Amino acid sequence: MLERIHLSIVREVDRQGSLTAAASVLCLTQSALSHAMKKLELQLGTDIWLREGRNLRPTQAGSYLLAVANRVLPQLDLAEERIRQFAQGERGTLRIGMECHPCYQWLLKIVSPYLTQWPDVDVDVKQKFQFGGIGALFGYEIDMLVTPDPLYKPGLHFEPVFDYEQVLVVGKDHRLAGLPHVDADALTDEVLITYPVAIDRLDIYNMFLQPAGVTPKRHKTIETTDIMMQMVASGRGIAALPRWLVAEYAQKMDVTAVRLGPNGVAKQIFLGAREGDIEIDYLRAFIELARRSADSAQN
């Protein structure tokens, strides 16, 4: 009764906003699409949409089907992809979602040796899940999530693979450069540059400034690490980044790291996956390689 095409139609109507546009995406005629859904509504005994002029509004049943479609269709797509890969003698594709701006440079150091060790596994890194990675894991859009802030939910498993220190980044001629550490009060007259992320997800705020009741003079956002570091080097502001990343940039730019508070701000990078997938050999191998690479870098 309920078939995959019905779920695809419900999802595309929601995405495209009309039957005509959905039919075009699905390579169907509008009449064929309408006929299929009308037949389903008769079989189910309820409407999927309420028609308001040219607009369609999902009924309670339609909203439920949309939720099912968004959950089930990615799993079916993944199953088909995996079966095709098996048929071609491949192990599969490890799809990694990034929920951490500066972690991309760290990840590249893991991907290269991993591809060498696992020649029959492809890697696809998706950066669009900057702060929606948990939903992407549950929705089977990715297989692994890189994050410094795991959310422990039933069905997900997270493992810490890399310890690091979050530090203040300043230009080498900045008044704070060379200090053993800075207190939060020292930032009241500073322009703080961060990634375009909600303040409650920024460590510099929730682990350093807010506990002290301090706000910077101005807060501005920049998307790319390179531009952010150039702004800091030119004296246009300060930033907070992992110490290992600052050390790399300090070799080519006039920037330096200063500890946040006398004890510093300790963080970890976690790799997360669905509990049912955590023991897949090539996924587990990536986690172990990431952990070994981190140990080597710190020794």
Coordinates of C-alpha atoms in Angstrom, one line a residue:
M1 CA 0.0 0.0 0.0
L2 CA 2.5 2.6 1.1
E3 CA 5.4 2.6 -1.3
R4 CA 8.7 4.4 -1.6
I5 CA 7.5 6.6 -4.3
H6 CA 4.8 8.0 -2.0
L7 CA 7.4 9.0 0.6
S8 CA 9.5 10.6 -2.2
I9 CA 6.5 12.6 -3.4
V10 CA 5.7 13.8 0.1
R11 CA 9.3 14.9 0.7
E12 CA 9.7 16.6 -2.6
V13 CA 6.3 18.5 -2.3
D14 CA 7.6 19.8 1.0
R15 CA 10.9 20.7 -0.5
Q16 CA 9.7 22.2 -3.7
G17 CA 6.4 23.8 -2.5
S18 CA 4.1 22.5 -5.2
L19 CA 3.0 19.3 -7.0
T20 CA 4.3 20.6 -10.4
A21 CA 7.8 21.3 -9.1
A22 CA 7.9 18.0 -7.2
A23 CA 6.8 16.1 -10.3
S24 CA 9.6 17.7 -12.3
V25 CA 12.3 16.7 -9.8
L26 CA 10.9 13.1 -9.6
C27 CA 10.7 12.9 -13.5
L28 CA 6.9 12.3 -13.3
T29 CA 4.0 14.1 -15.0
Q30 CA 1.9 16.1 -12.6
S31 CA -1.1 13.9 -13.4
A32 CA 0.8 10.7 -12.6
L33 CA 1.9 12.2 -9.3
S34 CA -1.6 13.4 -8.4
H35 CA -3.1 10.1 -9.4
A36 CA -0.6 8.2 -7.2
M37 CA -1.3 10.3 -4.1
K38 CA -5.1 10.3 -4.7
K39 CA -5.0 6.5 -4.8
L40 CA -3.0 6.4 -1.6
E41 CA -5.4 8.8 0.1
L42 CA -8.3 6.5 -0.8
Q43 CA -6.5 3.5 0.4
L44 CA -5.5 5.2 3.7
G45 CA -8.9 6.8 4.2
T46 CA -7.5 10.2 4.9
D47 CA -6.2 13.2 3.1
I48 CA -2.4 13.9 2.9
W49 CA -2.8 17.6 2.1
L50 CA -5.4 20.3 2.5
R51 CA -5.6 22.3 -0.7
E52 CA -5.8 26.1 -0.1
G53 CA -5.9 27.7 -3.5
R54 CA -2.6 26.8 -5.1
N55 CA -1.0 26.0 -1.8
L56 CA -0.9 22.6 -0.1
R57 CA -0.8 22.3 3.6
P58 CA -0.1 18.8 5.1
T59 CA -2.7 17.3 7.3
Q60 CA -1.7 15.5 10.5
A61 CA -1.3 12.3 8.4
G62 CA 0.7 14.2 5.9
S63 CA 3.1 15.6 8.5
Y64 CA 3.6 12.1 9.9
L65 CA 4.4 10.7 6.4
L66 CA 6.8 13.6 5.9
A67 CA 8.6 12.7 9.1
V68 CA 8.7 9.1 8.1
A69 CA 10.1 10.0 4.6
N70 CA 12.8 12.2 6.1
R71 CA 13.9 9.3 8.3
V72 CA 13.5 6.3 6.0
L73 CA 14.5 7.6 2.6
P74 CA 18.1 8.5 3.6
Q75 CA 18.5 4.9 5.0
L76 CA 17.2 3.4 1.8
D77 CA 19.5 5.6 -0.3
L78 CA 22.4 4.5 1.9
A79 CA 21.4 0.8 1.6
E80 CA 21.3 1.0 -2.2
E81 CA 24.7 2.8 -2.3
R82 CA 26.3 0.2 0.0
I83 CA 24.9 -2.7 -2.1
R84 CA 26.2 -1.1 -5.3
Q85 CA 29.6 -0.8 -3.6
F86 CA 29.6 -4.4 -2.5
A87 CA 28.7 -5.5 -6.0
Q88 CA 31.7 -3.5 -7.3
G89 CA 34.0 -5.0 -4.8
E90 CA 34.3 -1.9 -2.7
R91 CA 33.9 -1.7 1.1
G92 CA 32.0 1.5 1.1
T93 CA 32.2 5.2 1.7
L94 CA 33.0 6.8 5.1
R95 CA 30.9 10.0 5.2
I96 CA 32.3 12.4 7.8
G97 CA 30.4 15.4 9.0
M98 CA 32.2 18.4 10.5
E99 CA 30.8 20.2 13.6
C100 CA 34.0 22.1 14.2
H101 CA 35.4 24.9 12.1
P102 CA 39.2 24.5 12.9
C103 CA 39.0 20.7 13.0
Y104 CA 39.2 20.5 9.2
Q105 CA 42.9 21.0 9.1
W106 CA 43.3 18.3 11.8
L107 CA 41.1 15.9 9.9
L108 CA 43.1 16.2 6.7
K109 CA 46.1 14.8 8.5
I110 CA 44.1 11.6 9.3
V111 CA 42.4 11.2 6.0
S112 CA 45.6 10.9 3.9
P113 CA 47.1 7.9 5.8
Y114 CA 43.7 6.4 6.2
L115 CA 43.1 6.3 2.4
T116 CA 46.4 4.6 2.0
Q117 CA 45.6 1.9 4.6
W118 CA 42.1 1.4 3.3
P119 CA 42.3 1.6 -0.6
D120 CA 38.8 0.1 -1.0
V121 CA 37.1 2.7 1.2
D122 CA 36.3 6.2 0.0
V123 CA 36.0 9.3 2.3
D124 CA 33.6 12.1 1.9
V125 CA 33.9 15.1 4.2
K126 CA 30.7 17.2 4.6
Q127 CA 31.1 20.6 6.2
K128 CA 27.5 21.7 5.9
F129 CA 26.7 20.1 9.2
Q130 CA 28.6 22.6 11.2
F131 CA 26.0 22.6 14.0
G132 CA 23.4 20.0 12.9
G133 CA 25.6 16.9 13.1
I134 CA 23.5 15.0 15.5
G135 CA 20.5 15.1 13.3
A136 CA 22.6 14.1 10.3
L137 CA 23.8 11.0 12.2
F138 CA 20.3 10.0 13.1
G139 CA 19.2 10.7 9.5
Y140 CA 21.9 8.5 8.0
E141 CA 23.3 11.5 6.1
I142 CA 26.7 10.9 7.6
D143 CA 28.4 8.0 9.2
M144 CA 30.8 9.8 11.6
L145 CA 30.7 13.2 13.3
V146 CA 33.8 15.3 14.3
T147 CA 32.8 17.5 17.2
P148 CA 34.3 19.2 20.3
D149 CA 30.9 19.2 22.0
P150 CA 29.2 15.7 21.9
L151 CA 25.6 15.3 22.8
Y152 CA 25.1 11.9 24.4
K153 CA 21.8 10.5 23.1
P154 CA 20.5 7.0 22.9
G155 CA 21.7 5.3 19.8
L156 CA 24.9 7.4 19.4
H157 CA 28.4 6.6 20.6
F158 CA 31.2 9.2 21.0
E159 CA 34.9 8.6 21.7
P160 CA 37.5 11.3 22.6
V161 CA 40.5 11.1 20.2
F162 CA 42.4 14.3 20.7
D163 CA 43.1 16.6 23.7
Y164 CA 43.9 20.2 23.1
E165 CA 43.9 23.6 24.8
Q166 CA 41.8 26.5 23.7
V167 CA 44.0 29.6 23.7
L168 CA 43.8 33.3 23.0
V169 CA 45.4 34.4 19.7
V170 CA 46.9 37.8 19.4
G171 CA 49.3 39.6 17.2
K172 CA 53.0 39.4 18.2
D173 CA 53.0 43.2 18.9
H174 CA 49.7 43.1 20.9
R175 CA 49.8 44.3 24.5
L176 CA 48.8 40.8 25.7
A177 CA 51.5 39.0 23.8
G178 CA 54.1 37.3 25.9
L179 CA 52.0 37.1 29.1
P180 CA 51.9 33.7 30.8
H181 CA 48.1 34.0 30.8
V182 CA 45.2 36.5 30.6
D183 CA 42.2 37.0 32.8
A184 CA 38.8 37.6 31.4
D185 CA 38.9 41.3 32.4
A186 CA 41.7 41.8 30.0
L187 CA 39.3 41.3 27.1
T188 CA 36.9 44.1 27.9
D189 CA 38.6 46.6 25.5
E190 CA 39.2 44.0 22.7
V191 CA 37.5 43.2 19.4
L192 CA 36.8 39.4 19.6
I193 CA 36.8 37.6 16.3
T194 CA 35.0 34.2 16.1
Y195 CA 33.4 31.9 13.6
P196 CA 29.7 32.6 12.9
V197 CA 28.4 30.4 15.6
A198 CA 25.8 31.0 18.4
I199 CA 27.5 32.5 21.5
D200 CA 26.3 29.6 23.6
R201 CA 28.4 27.2 21.4
L202 CA 31.6 29.3 21.7
D203 CA 34.1 28.1 24.3
I204 CA 35.6 31.5 24.8
Y205 CA 32.2 32.7 26.0
N206 CA 30.8 29.8 27.9
M207 CA 34.1 28.6 29.5
F208 CA 35.9 31.9 30.1
L209 CA 34.1 35.2 29.6
Q210 CA 30.5 34.5 30.8
P211 CA 31.6 32.8 34.1
A212 CA 33.5 36.1 34.9
G213 CA 30.6 38.3 33.8
V214 CA 32.7 39.9 31.0
T215 CA 31.9 40.9 27.5
P216 CA 34.4 42.1 24.9
K217 CA 34.2 45.6 23.5
R218 CA 33.0 44.2 20.2
H219 CA 32.3 40.8 18.7
K220 CA 32.6 40.2 15.0
T221 CA 32.4 37.0 13.0
I222 CA 34.6 35.6 10.1
E223 CA 33.9 32.3 8.4
T224 CA 37.5 31.3 7.4
T225 CA 40.4 30.6 9.6
D226 CA 42.9 32.1 7.2
I227 CA 41.2 35.5 7.1
M228 CA 40.6 35.4 10.9
M229 CA 44.3 34.9 11.5
Q230 CA 45.3 37.6 9.1
M231 CA 42.9 40.0 10.9
V232 CA 44.6 39.1 14.2
A233 CA 48.1 39.5 12.8
S234 CA 47.2 42.9 11.5
G235 CA 46.0 44.0 14.9
R236 CA 42.3 44.2 14.0
G237 CA 41.2 41.9 16.8
I238 CA 41.9 38.8 18.9
A239 CA 40.5 35.3 18.6
A240 CA 40.3 31.9 20.5
L241 CA 41.5 28.8 18.7
P242 CA 43.2 25.4 19.5
R243 CA 46.8 25.8 20.5
W244 CA 48.0 23.3 17.9
L245 CA 46.3 25.3 15.1
V246 CA 47.8 28.6 16.4
A247 CA 51.3 27.0 16.4
E248 CA 50.9 26.1 12.7
Y249 CA 49.9 29.7 11.8
A250 CA 52.6 31.2 14.0
Q251 CA 55.2 29.7 11.6
K252 CA 54.0 31.9 8.8
M253 CA 52.1 34.8 10.5
D254 CA 52.9 37.3 13.3
V255 CA 50.5 35.7 15.8
T256 CA 51.1 34.1 19.1
A257 CA 49.1 32.1 21.7
V258 CA 48.3 33.2 25.3
R259 CA 46.7 30.9 27.9
L260 CA 43.2 31.7 28.9
G261 CA 43.3 31.9 32.7
P262 CA 46.0 30.5 34.9
N263 CA 44.8 26.9 34.3
G264 CA 43.9 27.2 30.7
V265 CA 40.8 25.9 28.9
A266 CA 41.0 22.2 28.2
K267 CA 39.0 20.7 25.3
Q268 CA 38.7 17.4 23.4
I269 CA 37.8 16.4 19.8
F270 CA 35.3 13.5 19.7
L271 CA 34.4 11.2 16.9
G272 CA 30.8 10.0 17.0
A273 CA 28.8 7.3 15.2
R274 CA 25.6 5.4 15.5
E275 CA 25.9 2.6 18.0
G276 CA 25.0 0.0 15.5
D277 CA 27.9 1.1 13.2
I278 CA 30.6 1.7 15.7
E279 CA 32.3 -1.8 15.2
I280 CA 32.3 -1.6 11.4
D281 CA 35.9 -2.4 10.6
Y282 CA 36.8 0.6 8.5
L283 CA 34.9 3.0 10.7
R284 CA 36.6 1.7 13.8
A285 CA 40.0 1.8 12.0
F286 CA 39.5 5.6 11.4
I287 CA 38.9 6.2 15.1
E288 CA 42.0 4.2 16.1
L289 CA 44.1 6.0 13.5
A290 CA 42.9 9.4 14.8
R291 CA 43.7 8.4 18.3
R292 CA 47.2 7.2 17.4
S293 CA 47.9 10.3 15.3
A294 CA 46.9 12.5 18.3
D295 CA 49.2 10.5 20.6
S296 CA 52.1 10.9 18.2
A297 CA 51.6 14.6 17.9
Q298 CA 51.6 15.1 21.6
N299 CA 54.7 12.9 22.3

